[in-house]
Short mmCIF file of C-alpha atoms in Angstrom, two decimals:
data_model
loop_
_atom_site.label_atom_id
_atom_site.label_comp_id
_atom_site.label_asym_id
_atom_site.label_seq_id
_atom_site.Cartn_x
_atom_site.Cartn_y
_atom_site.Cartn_z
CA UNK H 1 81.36 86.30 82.50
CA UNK H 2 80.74 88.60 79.45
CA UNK H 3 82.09 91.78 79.12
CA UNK H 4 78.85 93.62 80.77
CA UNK H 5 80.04 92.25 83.90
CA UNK H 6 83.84 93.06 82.88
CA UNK H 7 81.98 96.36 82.69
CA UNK H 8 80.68 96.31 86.43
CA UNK H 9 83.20 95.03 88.14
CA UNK H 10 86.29 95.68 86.71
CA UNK H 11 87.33 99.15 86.64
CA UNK H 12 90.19 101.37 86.32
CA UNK H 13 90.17 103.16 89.72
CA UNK H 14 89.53 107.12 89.92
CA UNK H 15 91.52 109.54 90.91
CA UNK H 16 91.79 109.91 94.86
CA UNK H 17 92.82 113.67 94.54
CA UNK H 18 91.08 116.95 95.21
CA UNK H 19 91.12 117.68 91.20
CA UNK H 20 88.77 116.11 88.42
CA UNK H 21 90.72 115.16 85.25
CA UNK H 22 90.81 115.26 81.75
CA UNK H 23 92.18 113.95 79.02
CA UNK H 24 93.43 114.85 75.58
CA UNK H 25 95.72 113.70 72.74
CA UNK H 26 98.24 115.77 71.06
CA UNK H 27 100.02 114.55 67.46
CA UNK H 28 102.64 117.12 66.54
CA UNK H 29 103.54 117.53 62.44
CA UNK H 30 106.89 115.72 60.72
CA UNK H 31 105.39 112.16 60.41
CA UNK H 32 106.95 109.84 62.82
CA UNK H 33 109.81 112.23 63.72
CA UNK H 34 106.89 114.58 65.24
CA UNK H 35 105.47 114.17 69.10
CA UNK H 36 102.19 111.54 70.49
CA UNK H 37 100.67 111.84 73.51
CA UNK H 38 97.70 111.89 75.77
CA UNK H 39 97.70 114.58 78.33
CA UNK H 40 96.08 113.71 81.88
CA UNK H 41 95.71 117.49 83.41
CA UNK H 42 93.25 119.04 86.53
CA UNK H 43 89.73 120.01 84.30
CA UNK H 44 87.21 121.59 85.66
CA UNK H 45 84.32 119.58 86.52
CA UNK H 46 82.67 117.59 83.40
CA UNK H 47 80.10 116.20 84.82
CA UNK H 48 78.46 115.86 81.45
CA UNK H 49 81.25 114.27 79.17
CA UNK H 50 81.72 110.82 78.93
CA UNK H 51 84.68 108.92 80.14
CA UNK H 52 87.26 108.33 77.51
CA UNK H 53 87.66 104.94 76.01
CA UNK H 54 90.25 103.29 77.41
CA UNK H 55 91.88 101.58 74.02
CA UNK H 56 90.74 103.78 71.02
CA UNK H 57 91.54 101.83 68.58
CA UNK H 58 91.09 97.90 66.94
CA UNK H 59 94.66 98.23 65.57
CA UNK H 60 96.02 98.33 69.08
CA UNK H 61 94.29 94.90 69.87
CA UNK H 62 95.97 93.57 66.40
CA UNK H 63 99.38 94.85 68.20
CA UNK H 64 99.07 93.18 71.34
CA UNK H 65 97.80 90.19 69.63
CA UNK H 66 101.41 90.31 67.69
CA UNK H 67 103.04 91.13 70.71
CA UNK H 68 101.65 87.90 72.99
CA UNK H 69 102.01 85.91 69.82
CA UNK H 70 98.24 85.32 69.10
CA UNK H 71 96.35 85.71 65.82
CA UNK H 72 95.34 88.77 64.82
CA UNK H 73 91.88 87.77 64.49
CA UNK H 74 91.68 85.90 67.50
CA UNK H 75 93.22 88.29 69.58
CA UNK H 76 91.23 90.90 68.36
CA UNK H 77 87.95 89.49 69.55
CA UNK H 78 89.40 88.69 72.41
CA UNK H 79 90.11 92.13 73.58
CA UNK H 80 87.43 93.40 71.88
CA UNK H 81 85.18 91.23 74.06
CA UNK H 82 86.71 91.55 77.49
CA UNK H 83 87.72 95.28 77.43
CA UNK H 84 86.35 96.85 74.39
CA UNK H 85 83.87 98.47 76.54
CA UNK H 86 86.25 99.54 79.26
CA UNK H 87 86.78 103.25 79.77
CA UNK H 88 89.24 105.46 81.91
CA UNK H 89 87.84 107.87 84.51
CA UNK H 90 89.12 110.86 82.77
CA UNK H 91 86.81 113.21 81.09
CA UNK H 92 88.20 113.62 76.84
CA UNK H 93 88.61 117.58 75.87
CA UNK H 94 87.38 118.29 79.22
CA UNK H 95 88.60 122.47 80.14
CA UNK H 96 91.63 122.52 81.60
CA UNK H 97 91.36 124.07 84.98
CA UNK H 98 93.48 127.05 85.09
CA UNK H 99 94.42 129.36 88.46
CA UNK H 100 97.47 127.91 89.56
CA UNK H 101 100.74 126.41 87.77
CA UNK H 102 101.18 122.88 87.91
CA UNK H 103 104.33 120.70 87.82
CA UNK H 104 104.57 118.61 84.64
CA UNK H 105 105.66 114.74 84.84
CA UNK H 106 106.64 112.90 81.29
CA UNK H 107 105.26 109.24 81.34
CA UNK H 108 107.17 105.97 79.31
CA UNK H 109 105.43 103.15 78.55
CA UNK H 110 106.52 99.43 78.67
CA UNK H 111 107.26 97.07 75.96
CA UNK H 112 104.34 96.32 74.10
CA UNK H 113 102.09 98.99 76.02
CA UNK H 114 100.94 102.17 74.53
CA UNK H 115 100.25 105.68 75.50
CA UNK H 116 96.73 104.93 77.18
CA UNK H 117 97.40 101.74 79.73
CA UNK H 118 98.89 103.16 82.28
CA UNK H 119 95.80 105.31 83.07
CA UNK H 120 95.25 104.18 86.48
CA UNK H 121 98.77 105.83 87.56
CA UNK H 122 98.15 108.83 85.08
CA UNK H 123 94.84 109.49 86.49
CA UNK H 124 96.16 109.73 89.82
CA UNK H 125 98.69 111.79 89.52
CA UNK H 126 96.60 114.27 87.66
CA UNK H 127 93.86 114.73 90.41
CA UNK H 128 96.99 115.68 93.01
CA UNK H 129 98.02 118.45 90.90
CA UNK H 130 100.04 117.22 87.63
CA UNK H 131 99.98 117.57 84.21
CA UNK H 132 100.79 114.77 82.51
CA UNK H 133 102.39 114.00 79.17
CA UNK H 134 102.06 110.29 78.52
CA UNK H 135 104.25 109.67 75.44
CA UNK H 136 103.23 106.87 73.04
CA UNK H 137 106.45 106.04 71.35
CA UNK H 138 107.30 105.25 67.61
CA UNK H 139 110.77 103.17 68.26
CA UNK H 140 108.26 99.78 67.36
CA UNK H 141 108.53 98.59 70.95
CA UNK H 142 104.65 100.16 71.27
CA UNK H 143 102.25 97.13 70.53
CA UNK H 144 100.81 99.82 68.00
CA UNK H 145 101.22 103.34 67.08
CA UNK H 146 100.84 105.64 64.17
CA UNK H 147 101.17 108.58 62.50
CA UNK H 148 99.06 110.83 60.43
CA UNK H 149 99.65 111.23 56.75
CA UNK H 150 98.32 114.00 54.36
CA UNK H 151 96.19 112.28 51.27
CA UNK H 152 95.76 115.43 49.69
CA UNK H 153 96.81 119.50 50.67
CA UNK H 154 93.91 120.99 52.32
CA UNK H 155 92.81 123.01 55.24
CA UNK H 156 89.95 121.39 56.03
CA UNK H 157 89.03 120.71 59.41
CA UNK H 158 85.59 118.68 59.50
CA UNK H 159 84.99 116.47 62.34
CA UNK H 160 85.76 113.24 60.50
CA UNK H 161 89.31 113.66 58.70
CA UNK H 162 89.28 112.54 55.11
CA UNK H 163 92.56 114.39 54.25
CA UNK H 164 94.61 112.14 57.00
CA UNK H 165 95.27 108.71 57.16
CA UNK H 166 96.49 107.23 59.91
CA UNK H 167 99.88 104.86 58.69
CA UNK H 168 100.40 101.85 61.39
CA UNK H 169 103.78 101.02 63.43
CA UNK H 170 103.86 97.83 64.39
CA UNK H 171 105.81 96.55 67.64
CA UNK H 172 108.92 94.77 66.31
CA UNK H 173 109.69 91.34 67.10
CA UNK H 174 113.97 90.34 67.32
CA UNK H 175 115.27 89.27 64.18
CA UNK H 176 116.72 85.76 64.54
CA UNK H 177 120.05 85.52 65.83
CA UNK H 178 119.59 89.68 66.61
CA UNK H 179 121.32 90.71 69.94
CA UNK H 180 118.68 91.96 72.29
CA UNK H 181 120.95 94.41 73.57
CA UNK H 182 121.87 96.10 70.95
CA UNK H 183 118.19 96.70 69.36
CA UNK H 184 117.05 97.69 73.13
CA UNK H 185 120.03 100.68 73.38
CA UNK H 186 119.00 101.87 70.50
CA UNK H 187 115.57 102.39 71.06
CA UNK H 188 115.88 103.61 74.63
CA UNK H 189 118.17 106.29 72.68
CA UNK H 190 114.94 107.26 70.83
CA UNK H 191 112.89 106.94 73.91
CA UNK H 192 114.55 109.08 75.69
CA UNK H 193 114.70 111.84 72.72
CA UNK H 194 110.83 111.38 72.78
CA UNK H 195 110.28 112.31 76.20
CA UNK H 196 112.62 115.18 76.11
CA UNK H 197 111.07 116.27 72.52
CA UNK H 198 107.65 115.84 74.59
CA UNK H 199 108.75 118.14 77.26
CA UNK H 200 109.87 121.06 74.71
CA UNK H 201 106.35 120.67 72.99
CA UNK H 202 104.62 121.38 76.50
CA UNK H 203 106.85 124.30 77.23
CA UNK H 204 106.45 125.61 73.82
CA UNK H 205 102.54 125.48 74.51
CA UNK H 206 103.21 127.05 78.42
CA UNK H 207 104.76 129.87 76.50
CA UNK H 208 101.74 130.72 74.17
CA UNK H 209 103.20 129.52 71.03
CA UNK H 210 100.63 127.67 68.83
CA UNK H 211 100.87 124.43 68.09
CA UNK H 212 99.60 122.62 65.43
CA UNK H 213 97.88 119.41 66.20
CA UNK H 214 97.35 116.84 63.99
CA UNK H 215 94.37 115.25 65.65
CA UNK H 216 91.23 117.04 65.59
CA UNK H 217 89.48 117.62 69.24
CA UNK H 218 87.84 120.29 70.78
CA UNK H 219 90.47 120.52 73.40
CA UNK H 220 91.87 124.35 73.84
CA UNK H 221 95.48 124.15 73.88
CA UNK H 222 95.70 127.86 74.54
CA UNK H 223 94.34 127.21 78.30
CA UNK H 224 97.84 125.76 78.75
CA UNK H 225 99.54 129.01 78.92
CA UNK H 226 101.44 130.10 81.96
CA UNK H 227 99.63 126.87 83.71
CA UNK H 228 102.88 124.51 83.89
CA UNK H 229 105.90 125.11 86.56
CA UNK H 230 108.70 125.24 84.74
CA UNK H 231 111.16 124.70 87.92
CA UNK H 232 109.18 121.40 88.63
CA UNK H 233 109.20 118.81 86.24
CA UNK H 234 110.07 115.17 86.39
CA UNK H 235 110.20 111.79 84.56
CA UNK H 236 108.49 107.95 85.30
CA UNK H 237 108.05 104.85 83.27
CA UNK H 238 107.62 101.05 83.81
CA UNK H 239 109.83 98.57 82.57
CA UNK H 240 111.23 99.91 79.31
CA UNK H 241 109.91 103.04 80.52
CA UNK H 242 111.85 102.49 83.82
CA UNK H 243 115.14 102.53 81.47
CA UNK H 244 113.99 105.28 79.65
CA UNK H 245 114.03 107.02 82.75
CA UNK H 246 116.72 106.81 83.31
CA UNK H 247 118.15 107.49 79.85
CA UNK H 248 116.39 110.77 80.24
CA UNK H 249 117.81 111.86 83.24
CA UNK H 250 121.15 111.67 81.87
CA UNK H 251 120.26 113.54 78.97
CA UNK H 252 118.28 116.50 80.05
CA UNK H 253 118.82 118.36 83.65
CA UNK H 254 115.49 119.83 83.58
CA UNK H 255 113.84 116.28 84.85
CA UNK H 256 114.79 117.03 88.30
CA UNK H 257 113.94 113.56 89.39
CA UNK H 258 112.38 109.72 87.85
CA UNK H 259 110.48 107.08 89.33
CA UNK H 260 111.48 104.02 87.39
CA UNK H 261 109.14 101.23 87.77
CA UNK H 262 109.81 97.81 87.71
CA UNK H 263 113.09 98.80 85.50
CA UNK H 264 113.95 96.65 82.64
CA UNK H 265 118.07 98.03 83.10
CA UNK H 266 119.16 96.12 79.60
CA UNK H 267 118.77 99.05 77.72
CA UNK H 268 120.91 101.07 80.02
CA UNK H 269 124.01 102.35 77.92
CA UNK H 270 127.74 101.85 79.34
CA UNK H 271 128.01 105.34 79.42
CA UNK H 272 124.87 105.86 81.54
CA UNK H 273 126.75 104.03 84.62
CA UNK H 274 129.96 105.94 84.13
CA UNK H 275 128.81 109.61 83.73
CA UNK H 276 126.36 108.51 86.15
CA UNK H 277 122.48 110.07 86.76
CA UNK H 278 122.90 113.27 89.15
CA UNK H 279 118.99 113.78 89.81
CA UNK H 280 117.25 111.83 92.28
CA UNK H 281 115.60 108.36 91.49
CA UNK H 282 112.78 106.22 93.18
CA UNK H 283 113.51 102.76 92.14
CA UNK H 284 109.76 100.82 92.65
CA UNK H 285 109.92 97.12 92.20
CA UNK H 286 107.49 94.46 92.26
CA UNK H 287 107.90 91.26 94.25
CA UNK H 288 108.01 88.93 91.14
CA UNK H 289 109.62 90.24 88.16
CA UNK H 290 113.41 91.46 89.44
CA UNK H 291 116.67 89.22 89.22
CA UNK H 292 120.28 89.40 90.80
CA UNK H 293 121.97 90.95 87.40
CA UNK H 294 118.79 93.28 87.23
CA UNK H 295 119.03 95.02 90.86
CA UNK H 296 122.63 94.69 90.95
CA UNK H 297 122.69 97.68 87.59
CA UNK H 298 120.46 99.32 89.83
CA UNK H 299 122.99 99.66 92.33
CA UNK H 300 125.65 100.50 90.02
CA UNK H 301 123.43 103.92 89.72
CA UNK H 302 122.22 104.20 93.28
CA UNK H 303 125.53 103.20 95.34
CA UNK H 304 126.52 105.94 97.90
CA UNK H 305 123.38 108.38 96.87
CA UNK H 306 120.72 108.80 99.75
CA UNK H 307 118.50 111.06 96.64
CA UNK H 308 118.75 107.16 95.12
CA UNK H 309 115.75 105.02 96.73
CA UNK H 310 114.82 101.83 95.88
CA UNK H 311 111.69 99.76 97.81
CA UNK H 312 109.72 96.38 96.32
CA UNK H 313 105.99 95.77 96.81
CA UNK H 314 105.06 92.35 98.68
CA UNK H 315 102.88 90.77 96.50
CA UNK H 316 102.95 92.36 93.06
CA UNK H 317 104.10 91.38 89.72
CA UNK H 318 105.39 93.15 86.45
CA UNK H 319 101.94 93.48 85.62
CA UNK H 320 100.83 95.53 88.68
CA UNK H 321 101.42 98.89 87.36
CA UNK H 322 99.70 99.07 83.92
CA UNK H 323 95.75 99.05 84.32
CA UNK H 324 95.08 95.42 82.69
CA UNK H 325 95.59 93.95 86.32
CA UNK H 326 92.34 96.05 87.16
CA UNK H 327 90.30 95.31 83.84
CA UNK H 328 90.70 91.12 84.41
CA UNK H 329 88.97 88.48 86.60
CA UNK H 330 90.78 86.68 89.03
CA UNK H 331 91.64 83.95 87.01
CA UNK H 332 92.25 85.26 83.84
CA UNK H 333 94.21 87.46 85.84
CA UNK H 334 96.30 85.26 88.02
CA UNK H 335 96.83 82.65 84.48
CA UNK H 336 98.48 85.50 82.34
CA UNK H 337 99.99 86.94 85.65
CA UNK H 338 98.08 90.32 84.92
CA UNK H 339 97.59 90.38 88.53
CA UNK H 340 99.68 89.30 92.43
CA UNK H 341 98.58 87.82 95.44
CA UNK H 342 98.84 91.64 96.50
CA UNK H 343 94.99 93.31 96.25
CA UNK H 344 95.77 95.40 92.49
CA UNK H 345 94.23 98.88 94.18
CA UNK H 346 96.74 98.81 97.32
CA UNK H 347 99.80 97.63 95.08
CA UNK H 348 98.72 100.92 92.80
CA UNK H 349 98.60 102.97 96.15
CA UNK H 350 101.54 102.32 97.47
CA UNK H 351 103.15 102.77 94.41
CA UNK H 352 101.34 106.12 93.23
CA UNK H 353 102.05 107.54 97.21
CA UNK H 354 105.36 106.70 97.28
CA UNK H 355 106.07 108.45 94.28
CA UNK H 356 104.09 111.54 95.07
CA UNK H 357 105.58 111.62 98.75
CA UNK H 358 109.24 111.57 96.47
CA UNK H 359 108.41 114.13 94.48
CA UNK H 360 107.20 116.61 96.77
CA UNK H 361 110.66 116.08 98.69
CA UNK H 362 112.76 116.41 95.16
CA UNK H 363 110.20 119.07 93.46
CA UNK H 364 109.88 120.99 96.62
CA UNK H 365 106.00 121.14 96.22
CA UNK H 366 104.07 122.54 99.29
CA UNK H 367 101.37 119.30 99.64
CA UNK H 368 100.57 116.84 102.23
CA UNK H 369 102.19 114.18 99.95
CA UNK H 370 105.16 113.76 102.68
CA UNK H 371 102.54 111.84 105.01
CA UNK H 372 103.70 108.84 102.64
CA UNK H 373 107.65 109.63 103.47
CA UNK H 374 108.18 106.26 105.15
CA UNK H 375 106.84 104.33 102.43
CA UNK H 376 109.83 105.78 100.36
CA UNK H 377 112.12 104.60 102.99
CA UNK H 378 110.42 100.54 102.69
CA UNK H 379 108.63 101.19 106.09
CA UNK H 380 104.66 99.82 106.10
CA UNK H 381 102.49 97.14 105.24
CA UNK H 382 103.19 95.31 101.76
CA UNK H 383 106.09 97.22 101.51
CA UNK H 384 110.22 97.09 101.99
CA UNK H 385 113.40 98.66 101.80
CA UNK H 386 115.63 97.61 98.79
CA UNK H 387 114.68 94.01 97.02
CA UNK H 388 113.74 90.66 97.94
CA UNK H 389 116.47 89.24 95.72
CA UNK H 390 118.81 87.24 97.16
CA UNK H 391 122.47 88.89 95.85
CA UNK H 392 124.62 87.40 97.94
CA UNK H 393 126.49 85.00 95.27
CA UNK H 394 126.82 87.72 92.56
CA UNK H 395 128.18 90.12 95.59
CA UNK H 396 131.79 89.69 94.67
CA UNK H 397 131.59 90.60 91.26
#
């Protein structure tokens, strides 16, 4: 039961495409205002580098300890036990493979998540042929996430970095008697300005201009050049994310398309419904987490749109699209409903080839991805068209 066997058994699943991936993280200048990510990108083969860890570091445990309500110091052996030696199959500062140019896709985490936990999807989408920019954001719905601060002025780039401190963001619990609402539109506001801000900073590094990162690695940003499609780039996210989506879609034409996953639609403005989202949008929802009032705000966006898809997973839960549903046992699993009566790897499948079969159709990519058309049409095993919700009563409102 320790983690050794965590270690064995439980793993966050590979890519299944024809490219070997890397990973790297990027911290842009201007304190919190400034850009965070990890970038999952085609590398050429690494066979000697080790896989990255999967949560980098302790103060992320101490934010999802706040975030479940547990003790920091419980929590944090906790996590530390059961995945502190998990890692994700993506090869850190591996070369980027260069020859062709790849479409980009800008990633949005979930409330309480973090820029590394949705690795499994990342991953994925990396070996068929994407960059992509997995933002980690600083609005405090992030368990944890930082910035780096300058002790002193110096140039001084040693390995170790004693002229930066990293200063801790904390996720944000509601004040008391704090409307939910309210807090959530604001943030997916800043979400959204995140993403886009993300998207400029890969451009800007696609067009040769040097970019200072914050974070010492070996990784050579200059490889990036003239390697992303500019005509082809799109936005996902789960839960919060999935909002955040769609916040960026409204705000920025050059996502030509989102895959919203499991959207959380509270933080979906007024406005958003009445100007509407023009680009296409794969709605993919899990079996267990959706309600009436939740699909039915989908539909406001979707009604009368064939580009507007949405299909639900038999089987899966909220928790079916981050990677802790692959990192638990079955019962820890099934207790804090990390994982469905749905096998995690085909839930992850269906979801990752659903979206890839979309976004060939909406990014006009010459793959094979459009073998998976029907599943974006709800036609195949553990999966269907529209929800399971019942919305019969609310249907007259």
């Amino acid at each position: 039961m320790g983690s050794n066997n965590a270690e064995k058994f439980y793993r966050i699943p590979e890519g299944k495409g024809p490219h070997s991936v890397g990973c790297t993280d990027l911290m842009t200048e201007n304190a919190a205002e400034g850009s965070f990510l990890r970038l999952y990108y085609p590398s050429c083969n690494a066979t000697d580098n080790e896989e990255a860890p999967w949560i980098p570091d302790k103060e992320y445990y101490q934010g999802l300890s706040d975030f479940l309500n547990m003790y920091r110091v419980v929590g944090e052996r906790l996590f530390q036990y059961y995945v502190g030696s998990v890692t994700c199959p993506a090869k850190p500062n591996a070369d980027f493979k260069p020859g062709e140019k790849y479409p980009l896709l800008v990633f949005s985490h979930g409330l309480g998540a973090f820029r590394t936990i949705y690795s499994a999807i990342c991953i994925e989408m990396a070996s068929q042929g994407f960059i992509v920019a997995a933002v980690e954001h600083r609005d405090e719905s992030a368990s944890a996430t930082y910035y780096c601060k300058k002790k002193s002025v110096s140039e001084t780039d040693e390995e170790s970095t004693p002229n930066m401190e990293k200063e801790w963001i904390y996720y944000r619990k509601l004040k008391s008697g704090e409307e939910e609402r309210c807090l959530r539109h604001k943030q997916v506001q800043q979400r959204a300005q995140e993403c886009i801000k993300a998207l400029n900073l890969i451009l800007k590094i696609n067009s040769g201009e040097e970019v200072m990162n914050v974070l010492n690695s070996d990784f050579d940003w200059n490889k990036l050049k003239d390697s992303v499609d500019t005509s082809r780039i799109a936005v996902m996210g789960h839960s919060f994310g999935g909002a955040t989506v769609i916040e960026s879609l409204s705000k920025e034409i050059r996502f030509r398309c989102g895959i919203a996953l499991d959207a959380w639609m509270l933080p979906v403005g007024d406005d958003t419904y009445e100007n509407s989202v023009q680009q296409p949008l794969l709605f993919i929802n899990s079996e267990k987490f959706q309600w009436a009032d939740n699909i039915l705000k989908m539909k406001k966006l979707s009604s009368n749109d064939s580009n507007k898809k949405m299909i639900t997973i038999k089987g899966s839960v909220h928790q079916s699209f981050p990677d802790f549903t692959f990192v638990s046992g079955e019962i820890i699993g099934k207790f804090f409903k990390l994982k469905g009566e749905i096998d995690p790897n085909e839930a992850i499948d269906i979801s990752n080839h659903a979206s890839l079969a979309f976004l060939q159709k909406h990014l006009s990519l010459t793959k094979d991805f459009d073998k998976w058309d029907s599943l974006v049409d709800g036609i195949g095993p553990n999966v269907i068209s529209g929800t399971n919700i019942d919305l019969s009563p609310s249907q007259g409102e």
